[in-house]
mmCIF file of C-alpha atoms in Angstrom:
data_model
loop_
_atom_site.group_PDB
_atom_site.id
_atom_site.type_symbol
_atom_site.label_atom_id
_atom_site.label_comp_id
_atom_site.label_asym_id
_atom_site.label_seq_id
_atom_site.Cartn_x
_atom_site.Cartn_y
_atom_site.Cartn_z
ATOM 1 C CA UNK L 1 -10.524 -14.756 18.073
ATOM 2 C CA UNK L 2 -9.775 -11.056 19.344
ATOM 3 C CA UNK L 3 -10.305 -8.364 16.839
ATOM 4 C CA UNK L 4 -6.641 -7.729 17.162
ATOM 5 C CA UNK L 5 -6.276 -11.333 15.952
ATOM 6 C CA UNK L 6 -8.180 -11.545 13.053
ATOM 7 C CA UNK L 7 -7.178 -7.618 11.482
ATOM 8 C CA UNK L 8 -3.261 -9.495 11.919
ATOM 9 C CA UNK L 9 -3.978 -12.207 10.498
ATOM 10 C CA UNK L 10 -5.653 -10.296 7.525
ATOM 11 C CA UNK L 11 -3.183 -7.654 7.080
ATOM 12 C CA UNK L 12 -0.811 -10.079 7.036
ATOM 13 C CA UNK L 13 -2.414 -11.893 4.475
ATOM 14 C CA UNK L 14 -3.045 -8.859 2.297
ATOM 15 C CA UNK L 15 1.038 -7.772 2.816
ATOM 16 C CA UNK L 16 2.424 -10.817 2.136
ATOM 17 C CA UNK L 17 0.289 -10.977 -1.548
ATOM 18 C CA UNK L 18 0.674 -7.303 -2.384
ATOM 19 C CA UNK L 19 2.722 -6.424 -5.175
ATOM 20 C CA UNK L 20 6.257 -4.913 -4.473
ATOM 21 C CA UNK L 21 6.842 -1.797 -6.194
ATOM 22 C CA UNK L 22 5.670 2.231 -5.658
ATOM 23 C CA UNK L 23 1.649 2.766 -6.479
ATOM 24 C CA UNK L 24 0.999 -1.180 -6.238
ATOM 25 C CA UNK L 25 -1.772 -0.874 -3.168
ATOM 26 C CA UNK L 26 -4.863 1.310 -3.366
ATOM 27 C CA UNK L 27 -4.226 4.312 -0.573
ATOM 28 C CA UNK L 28 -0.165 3.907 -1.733
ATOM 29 C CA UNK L 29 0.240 7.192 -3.263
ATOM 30 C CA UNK L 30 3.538 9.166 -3.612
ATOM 31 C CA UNK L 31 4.109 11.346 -0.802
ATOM 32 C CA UNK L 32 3.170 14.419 -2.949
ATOM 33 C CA UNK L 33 -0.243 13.700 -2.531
ATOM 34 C CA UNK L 34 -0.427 12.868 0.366
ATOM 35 C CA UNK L 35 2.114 13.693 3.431
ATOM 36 C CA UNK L 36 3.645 16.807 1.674
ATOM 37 C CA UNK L 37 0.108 18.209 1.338
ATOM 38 C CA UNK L 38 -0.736 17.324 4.979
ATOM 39 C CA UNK L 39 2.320 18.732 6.138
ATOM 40 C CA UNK L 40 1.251 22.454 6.185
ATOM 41 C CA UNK L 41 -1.620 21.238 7.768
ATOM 42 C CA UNK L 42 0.216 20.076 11.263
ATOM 43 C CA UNK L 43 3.386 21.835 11.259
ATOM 44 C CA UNK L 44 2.856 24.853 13.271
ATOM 45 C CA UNK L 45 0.951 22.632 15.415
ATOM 46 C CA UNK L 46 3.847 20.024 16.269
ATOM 47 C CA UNK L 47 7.087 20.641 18.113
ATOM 48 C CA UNK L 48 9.363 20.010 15.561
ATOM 49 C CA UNK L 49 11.743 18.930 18.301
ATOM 50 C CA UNK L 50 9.971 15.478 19.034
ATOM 51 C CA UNK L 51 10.000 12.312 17.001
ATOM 52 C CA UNK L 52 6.718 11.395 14.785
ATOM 53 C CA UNK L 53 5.325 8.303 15.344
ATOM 54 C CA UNK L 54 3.822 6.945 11.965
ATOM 55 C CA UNK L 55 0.712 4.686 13.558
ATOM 56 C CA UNK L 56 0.258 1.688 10.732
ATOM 57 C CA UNK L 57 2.773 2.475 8.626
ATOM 58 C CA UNK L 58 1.976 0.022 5.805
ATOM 59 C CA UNK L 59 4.887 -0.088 3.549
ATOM 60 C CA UNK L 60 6.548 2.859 5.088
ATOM 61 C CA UNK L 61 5.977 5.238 1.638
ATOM 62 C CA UNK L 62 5.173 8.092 4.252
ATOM 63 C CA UNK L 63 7.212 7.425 6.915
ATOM 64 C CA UNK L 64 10.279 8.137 4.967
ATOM 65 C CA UNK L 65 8.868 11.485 4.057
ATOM 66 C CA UNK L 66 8.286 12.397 7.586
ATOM 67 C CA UNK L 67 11.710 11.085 7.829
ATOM 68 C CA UNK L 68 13.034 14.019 5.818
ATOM 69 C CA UNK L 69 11.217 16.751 8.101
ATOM 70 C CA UNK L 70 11.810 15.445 11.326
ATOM 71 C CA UNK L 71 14.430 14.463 14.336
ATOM 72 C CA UNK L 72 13.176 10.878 14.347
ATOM 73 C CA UNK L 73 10.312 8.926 11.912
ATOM 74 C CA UNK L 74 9.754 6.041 13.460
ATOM 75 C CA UNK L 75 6.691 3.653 11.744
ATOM 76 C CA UNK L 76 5.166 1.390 13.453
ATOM 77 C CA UNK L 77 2.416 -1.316 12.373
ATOM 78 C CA UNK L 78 0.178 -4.171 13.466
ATOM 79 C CA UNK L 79 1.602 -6.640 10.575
ATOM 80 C CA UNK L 80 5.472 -8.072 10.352
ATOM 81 C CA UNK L 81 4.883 -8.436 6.470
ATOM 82 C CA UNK L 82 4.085 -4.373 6.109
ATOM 83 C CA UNK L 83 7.405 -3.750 8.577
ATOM 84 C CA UNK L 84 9.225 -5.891 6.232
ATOM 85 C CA UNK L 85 8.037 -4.554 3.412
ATOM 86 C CA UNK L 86 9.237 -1.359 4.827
ATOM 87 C CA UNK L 87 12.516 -1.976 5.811
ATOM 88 C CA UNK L 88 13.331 -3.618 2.184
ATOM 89 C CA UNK L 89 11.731 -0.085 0.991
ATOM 90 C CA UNK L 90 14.380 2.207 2.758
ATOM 91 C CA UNK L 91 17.742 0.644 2.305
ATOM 92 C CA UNK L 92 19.299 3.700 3.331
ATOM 93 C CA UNK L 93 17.204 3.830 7.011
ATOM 94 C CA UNK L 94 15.908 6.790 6.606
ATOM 95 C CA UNK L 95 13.048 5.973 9.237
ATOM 96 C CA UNK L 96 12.696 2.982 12.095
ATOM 97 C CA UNK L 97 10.206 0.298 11.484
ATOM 98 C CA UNK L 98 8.362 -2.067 14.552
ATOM 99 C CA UNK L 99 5.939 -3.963 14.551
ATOM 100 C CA UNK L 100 3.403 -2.578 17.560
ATOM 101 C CA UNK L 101 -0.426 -3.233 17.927
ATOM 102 C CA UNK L 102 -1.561 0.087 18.444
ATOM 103 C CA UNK L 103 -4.467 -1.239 20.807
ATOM 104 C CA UNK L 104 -1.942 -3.038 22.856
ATOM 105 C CA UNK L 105 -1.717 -0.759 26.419
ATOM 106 C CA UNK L 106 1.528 -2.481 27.373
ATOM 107 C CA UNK L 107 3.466 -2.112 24.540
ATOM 108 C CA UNK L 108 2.151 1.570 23.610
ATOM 109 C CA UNK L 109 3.655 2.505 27.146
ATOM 110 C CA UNK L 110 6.515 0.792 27.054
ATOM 111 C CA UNK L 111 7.344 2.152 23.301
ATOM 112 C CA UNK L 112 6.387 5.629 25.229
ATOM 113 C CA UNK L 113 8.577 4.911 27.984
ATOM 114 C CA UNK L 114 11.476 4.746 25.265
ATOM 115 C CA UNK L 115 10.615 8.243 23.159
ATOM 116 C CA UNK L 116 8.669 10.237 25.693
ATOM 117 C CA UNK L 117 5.685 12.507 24.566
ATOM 118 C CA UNK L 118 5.678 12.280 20.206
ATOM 119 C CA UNK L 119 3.927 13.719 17.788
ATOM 120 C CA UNK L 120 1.272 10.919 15.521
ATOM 121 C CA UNK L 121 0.641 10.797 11.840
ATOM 122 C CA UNK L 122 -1.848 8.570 11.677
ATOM 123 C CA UNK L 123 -3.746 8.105 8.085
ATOM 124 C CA UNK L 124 -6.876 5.614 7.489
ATOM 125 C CA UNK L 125 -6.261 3.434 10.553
ATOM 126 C CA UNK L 126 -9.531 3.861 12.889
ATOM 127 C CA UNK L 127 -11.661 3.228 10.502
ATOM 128 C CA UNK L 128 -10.474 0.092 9.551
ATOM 129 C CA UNK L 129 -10.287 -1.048 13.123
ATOM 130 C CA UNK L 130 -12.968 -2.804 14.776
ATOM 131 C CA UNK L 131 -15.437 -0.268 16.615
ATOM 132 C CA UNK L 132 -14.378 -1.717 20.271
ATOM 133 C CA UNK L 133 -10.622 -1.280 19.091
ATOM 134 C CA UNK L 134 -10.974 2.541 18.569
ATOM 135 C CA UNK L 135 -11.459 3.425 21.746
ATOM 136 C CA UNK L 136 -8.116 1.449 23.087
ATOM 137 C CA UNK L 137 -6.335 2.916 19.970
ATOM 138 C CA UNK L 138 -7.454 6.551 20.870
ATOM 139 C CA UNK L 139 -6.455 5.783 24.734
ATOM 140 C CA UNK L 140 -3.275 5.252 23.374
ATOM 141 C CA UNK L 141 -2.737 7.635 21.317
ATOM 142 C CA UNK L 142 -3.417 10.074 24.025
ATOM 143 C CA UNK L 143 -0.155 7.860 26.171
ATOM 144 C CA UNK L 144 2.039 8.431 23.109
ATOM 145 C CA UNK L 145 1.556 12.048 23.088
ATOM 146 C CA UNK L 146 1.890 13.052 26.630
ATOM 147 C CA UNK L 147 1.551 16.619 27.050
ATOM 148 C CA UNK L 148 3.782 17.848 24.380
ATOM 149 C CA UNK L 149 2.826 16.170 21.386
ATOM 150 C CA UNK L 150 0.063 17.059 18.937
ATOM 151 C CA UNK L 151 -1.844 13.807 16.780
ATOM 152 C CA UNK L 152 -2.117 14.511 12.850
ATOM 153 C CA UNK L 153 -5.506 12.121 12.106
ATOM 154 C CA UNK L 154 -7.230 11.770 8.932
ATOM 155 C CA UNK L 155 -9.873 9.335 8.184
ATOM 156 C CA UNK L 156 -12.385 8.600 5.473
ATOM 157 C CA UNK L 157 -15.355 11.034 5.633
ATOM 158 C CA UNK L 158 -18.967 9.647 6.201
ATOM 159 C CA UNK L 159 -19.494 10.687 1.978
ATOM 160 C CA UNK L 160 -16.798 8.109 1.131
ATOM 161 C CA UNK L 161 -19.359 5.574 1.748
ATOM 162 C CA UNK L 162 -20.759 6.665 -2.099
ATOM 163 C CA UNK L 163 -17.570 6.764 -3.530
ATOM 164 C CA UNK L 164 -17.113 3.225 -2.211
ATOM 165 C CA UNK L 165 -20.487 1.703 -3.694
ATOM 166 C CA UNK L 166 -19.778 3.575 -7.003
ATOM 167 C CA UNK L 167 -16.904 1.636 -7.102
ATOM 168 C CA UNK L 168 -18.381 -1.698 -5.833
ATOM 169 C CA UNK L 169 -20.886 -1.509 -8.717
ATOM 170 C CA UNK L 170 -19.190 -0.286 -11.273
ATOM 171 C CA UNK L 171 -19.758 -3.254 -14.685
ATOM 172 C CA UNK L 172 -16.590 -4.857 -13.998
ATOM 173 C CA UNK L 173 -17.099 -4.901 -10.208
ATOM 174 C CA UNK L 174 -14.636 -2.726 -7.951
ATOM 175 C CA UNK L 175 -11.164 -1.786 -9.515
ATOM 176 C CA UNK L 176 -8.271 -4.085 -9.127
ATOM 177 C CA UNK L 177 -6.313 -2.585 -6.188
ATOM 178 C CA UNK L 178 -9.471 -2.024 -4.313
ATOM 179 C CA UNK L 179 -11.252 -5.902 -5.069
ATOM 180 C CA UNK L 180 -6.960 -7.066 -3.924
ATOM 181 C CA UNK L 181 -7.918 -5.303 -0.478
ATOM 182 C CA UNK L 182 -11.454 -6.617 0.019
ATOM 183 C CA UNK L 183 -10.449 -10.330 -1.282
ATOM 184 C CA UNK L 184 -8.348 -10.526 2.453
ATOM 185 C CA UNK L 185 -11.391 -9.915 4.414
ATOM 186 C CA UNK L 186 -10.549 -5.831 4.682
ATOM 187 C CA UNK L 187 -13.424 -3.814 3.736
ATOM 188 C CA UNK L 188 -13.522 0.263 4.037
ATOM 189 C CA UNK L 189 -15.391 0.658 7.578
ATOM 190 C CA UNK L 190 -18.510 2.944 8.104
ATOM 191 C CA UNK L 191 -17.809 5.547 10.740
ATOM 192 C CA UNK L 192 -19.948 8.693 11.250
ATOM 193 C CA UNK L 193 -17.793 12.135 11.097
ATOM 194 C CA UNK L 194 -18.506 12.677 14.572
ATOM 195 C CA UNK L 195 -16.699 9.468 16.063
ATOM 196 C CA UNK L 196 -13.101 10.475 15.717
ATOM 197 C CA UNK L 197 -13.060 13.842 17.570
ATOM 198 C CA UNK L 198 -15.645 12.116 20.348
ATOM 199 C CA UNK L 199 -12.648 9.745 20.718
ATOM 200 C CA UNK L 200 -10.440 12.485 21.502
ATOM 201 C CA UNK L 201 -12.239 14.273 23.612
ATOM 202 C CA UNK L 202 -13.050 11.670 25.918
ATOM 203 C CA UNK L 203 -9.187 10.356 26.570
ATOM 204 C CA UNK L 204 -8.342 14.446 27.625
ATOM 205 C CA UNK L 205 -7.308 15.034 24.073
ATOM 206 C CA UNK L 206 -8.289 18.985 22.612
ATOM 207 C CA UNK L 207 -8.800 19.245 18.613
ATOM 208 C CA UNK L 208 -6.675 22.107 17.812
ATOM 209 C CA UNK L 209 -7.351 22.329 13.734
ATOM 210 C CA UNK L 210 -9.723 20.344 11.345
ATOM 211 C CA UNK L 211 -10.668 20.539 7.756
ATOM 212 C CA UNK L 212 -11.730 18.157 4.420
ATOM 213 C CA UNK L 213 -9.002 17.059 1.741
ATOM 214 C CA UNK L 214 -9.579 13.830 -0.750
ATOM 215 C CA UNK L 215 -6.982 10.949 -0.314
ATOM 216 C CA UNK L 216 -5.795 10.554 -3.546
ATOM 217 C CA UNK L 217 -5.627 6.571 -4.384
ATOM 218 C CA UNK L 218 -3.310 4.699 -6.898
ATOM 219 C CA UNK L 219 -5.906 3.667 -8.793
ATOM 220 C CA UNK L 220 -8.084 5.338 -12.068
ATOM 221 C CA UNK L 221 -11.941 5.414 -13.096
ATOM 222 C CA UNK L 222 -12.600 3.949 -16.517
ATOM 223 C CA UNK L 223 -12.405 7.480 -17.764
ATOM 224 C CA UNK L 224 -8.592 7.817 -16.557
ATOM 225 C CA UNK L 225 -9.592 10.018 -13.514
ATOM 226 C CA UNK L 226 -7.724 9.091 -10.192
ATOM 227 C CA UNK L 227 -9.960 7.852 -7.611
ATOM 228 C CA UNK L 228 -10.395 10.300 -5.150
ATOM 229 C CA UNK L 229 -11.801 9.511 -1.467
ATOM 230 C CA UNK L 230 -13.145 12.527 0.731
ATOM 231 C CA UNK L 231 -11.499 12.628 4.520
ATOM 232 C CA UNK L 232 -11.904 14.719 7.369
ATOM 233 C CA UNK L 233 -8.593 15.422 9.272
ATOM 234 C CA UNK L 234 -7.811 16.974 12.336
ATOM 235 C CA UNK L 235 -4.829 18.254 14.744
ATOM 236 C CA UNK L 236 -5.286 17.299 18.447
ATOM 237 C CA UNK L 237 -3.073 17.694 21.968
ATOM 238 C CA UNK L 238 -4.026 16.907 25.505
ATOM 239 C CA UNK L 239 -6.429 19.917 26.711
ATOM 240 C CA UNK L 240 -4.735 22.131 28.854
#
């Protein structure tokens, strides 16, 4: 089985069985805390005349934001459930929904061939990917942007790893929305800081802006503190 094959078939799983509703998955938070804060973060860097591809869109909660701010939103992700799930999320169509495989070189050019050069939100995806997928991913990435468009990344930082075990070993095991993720075979990956902006620069790709921010999750502590996950992100165009 190709890692392609077996992250479908698990994100799949894990969309089918997740609850419907807004704050139901782990990383699901409102747009808020998450796209409005990264917003400030990418804007001057983007041409705000070019459509944003959102790369593994999930349920589409930040795609519809983008929606809001941009030309086009389109979302795109590896799993038909998550598409659905989107597409039942934004009756009014706010944003465009596909199902792509983002390491999939055929169907990354051909969705390029459609839009021309984009810009790409992409939140939490490498480092669930296997290692020999990033590469492909990032190769692509670089196609979807051309020379005009500028990548918005942001991944977990190599310190999530504590926040992770914390959570594994808290008394009652990790919390729900986190144990719902790891029960379809998904598990937070390990990837050193240094990995994502190596990626870049090897497929001609120039990191324009970085910084820290904590993802802000769905889900509490015993105390009643949201759980929050430390990330690195970055802003990133083809080098001149």
């Amino acid at each position: 089985m190709s890692a392609s094959s077996h992250y479908l078939r698990a994100w799949e799983g894990f969309w089918q069985d997740a609850p419907a509703g807004a704050g139901e998955v782990f990383w699901d938070s409102d747009p808020s805390l998450t796209a409005e804060l990264h917003l400030p973060l990418f804007a001057a860097h983007f041409d705000a005349a070019l459509p944003v591809v959102d790369l593994g869109c999930g349920n589409g909660t930040q795609t519809r934001f983008l929606a809001g701010r941009c030309p086009r939103a389109i979302g795109v992700d590896l799993s038909p459930a998550a598409v659905a799930r989107a597409r039942a999320d934004d009756p009014s169509g706010m944003a465009e929904y596909r199902c792509l495989d983002a390491a999939d070189a055929a169907a990354v050019r051909a969705l390029h061939g459609e839009l021309g050069d984009v810009n790409v939100y992409l939140r939490g995806v490498l480092h669930q990917c296997a290692a020999e997928d990033r590469p492909r991913i990032v190769r692509n990435v670089a196609t979807l942007l051309g020379r005009r468009g500028r990548i918005f990344a942001v991944e977990p930082a190599e310190a999530s790893r504590e926040v992770f075990a914390s959570l594994a070993q808290g008394p009652d095991g990790p919390p729900g929305k986190l144990r719902a993720i790891l029960a379809h075979g998904i598990a937070p990956g390990e990837m050193a800081d240094s990995v994502v902006p190596e990626l870049l620069a090897a497929y001609g790709l120039r990191v324009l802006a970085t910084g820290r921010l904590p993802l802000t999750t769905t889900e509490y502590r015993a105390d009643g503190s949201r759980i929050e996950i430390p990330t690195n992100w970055l802003v990133a165009g083809a080098a001149d």
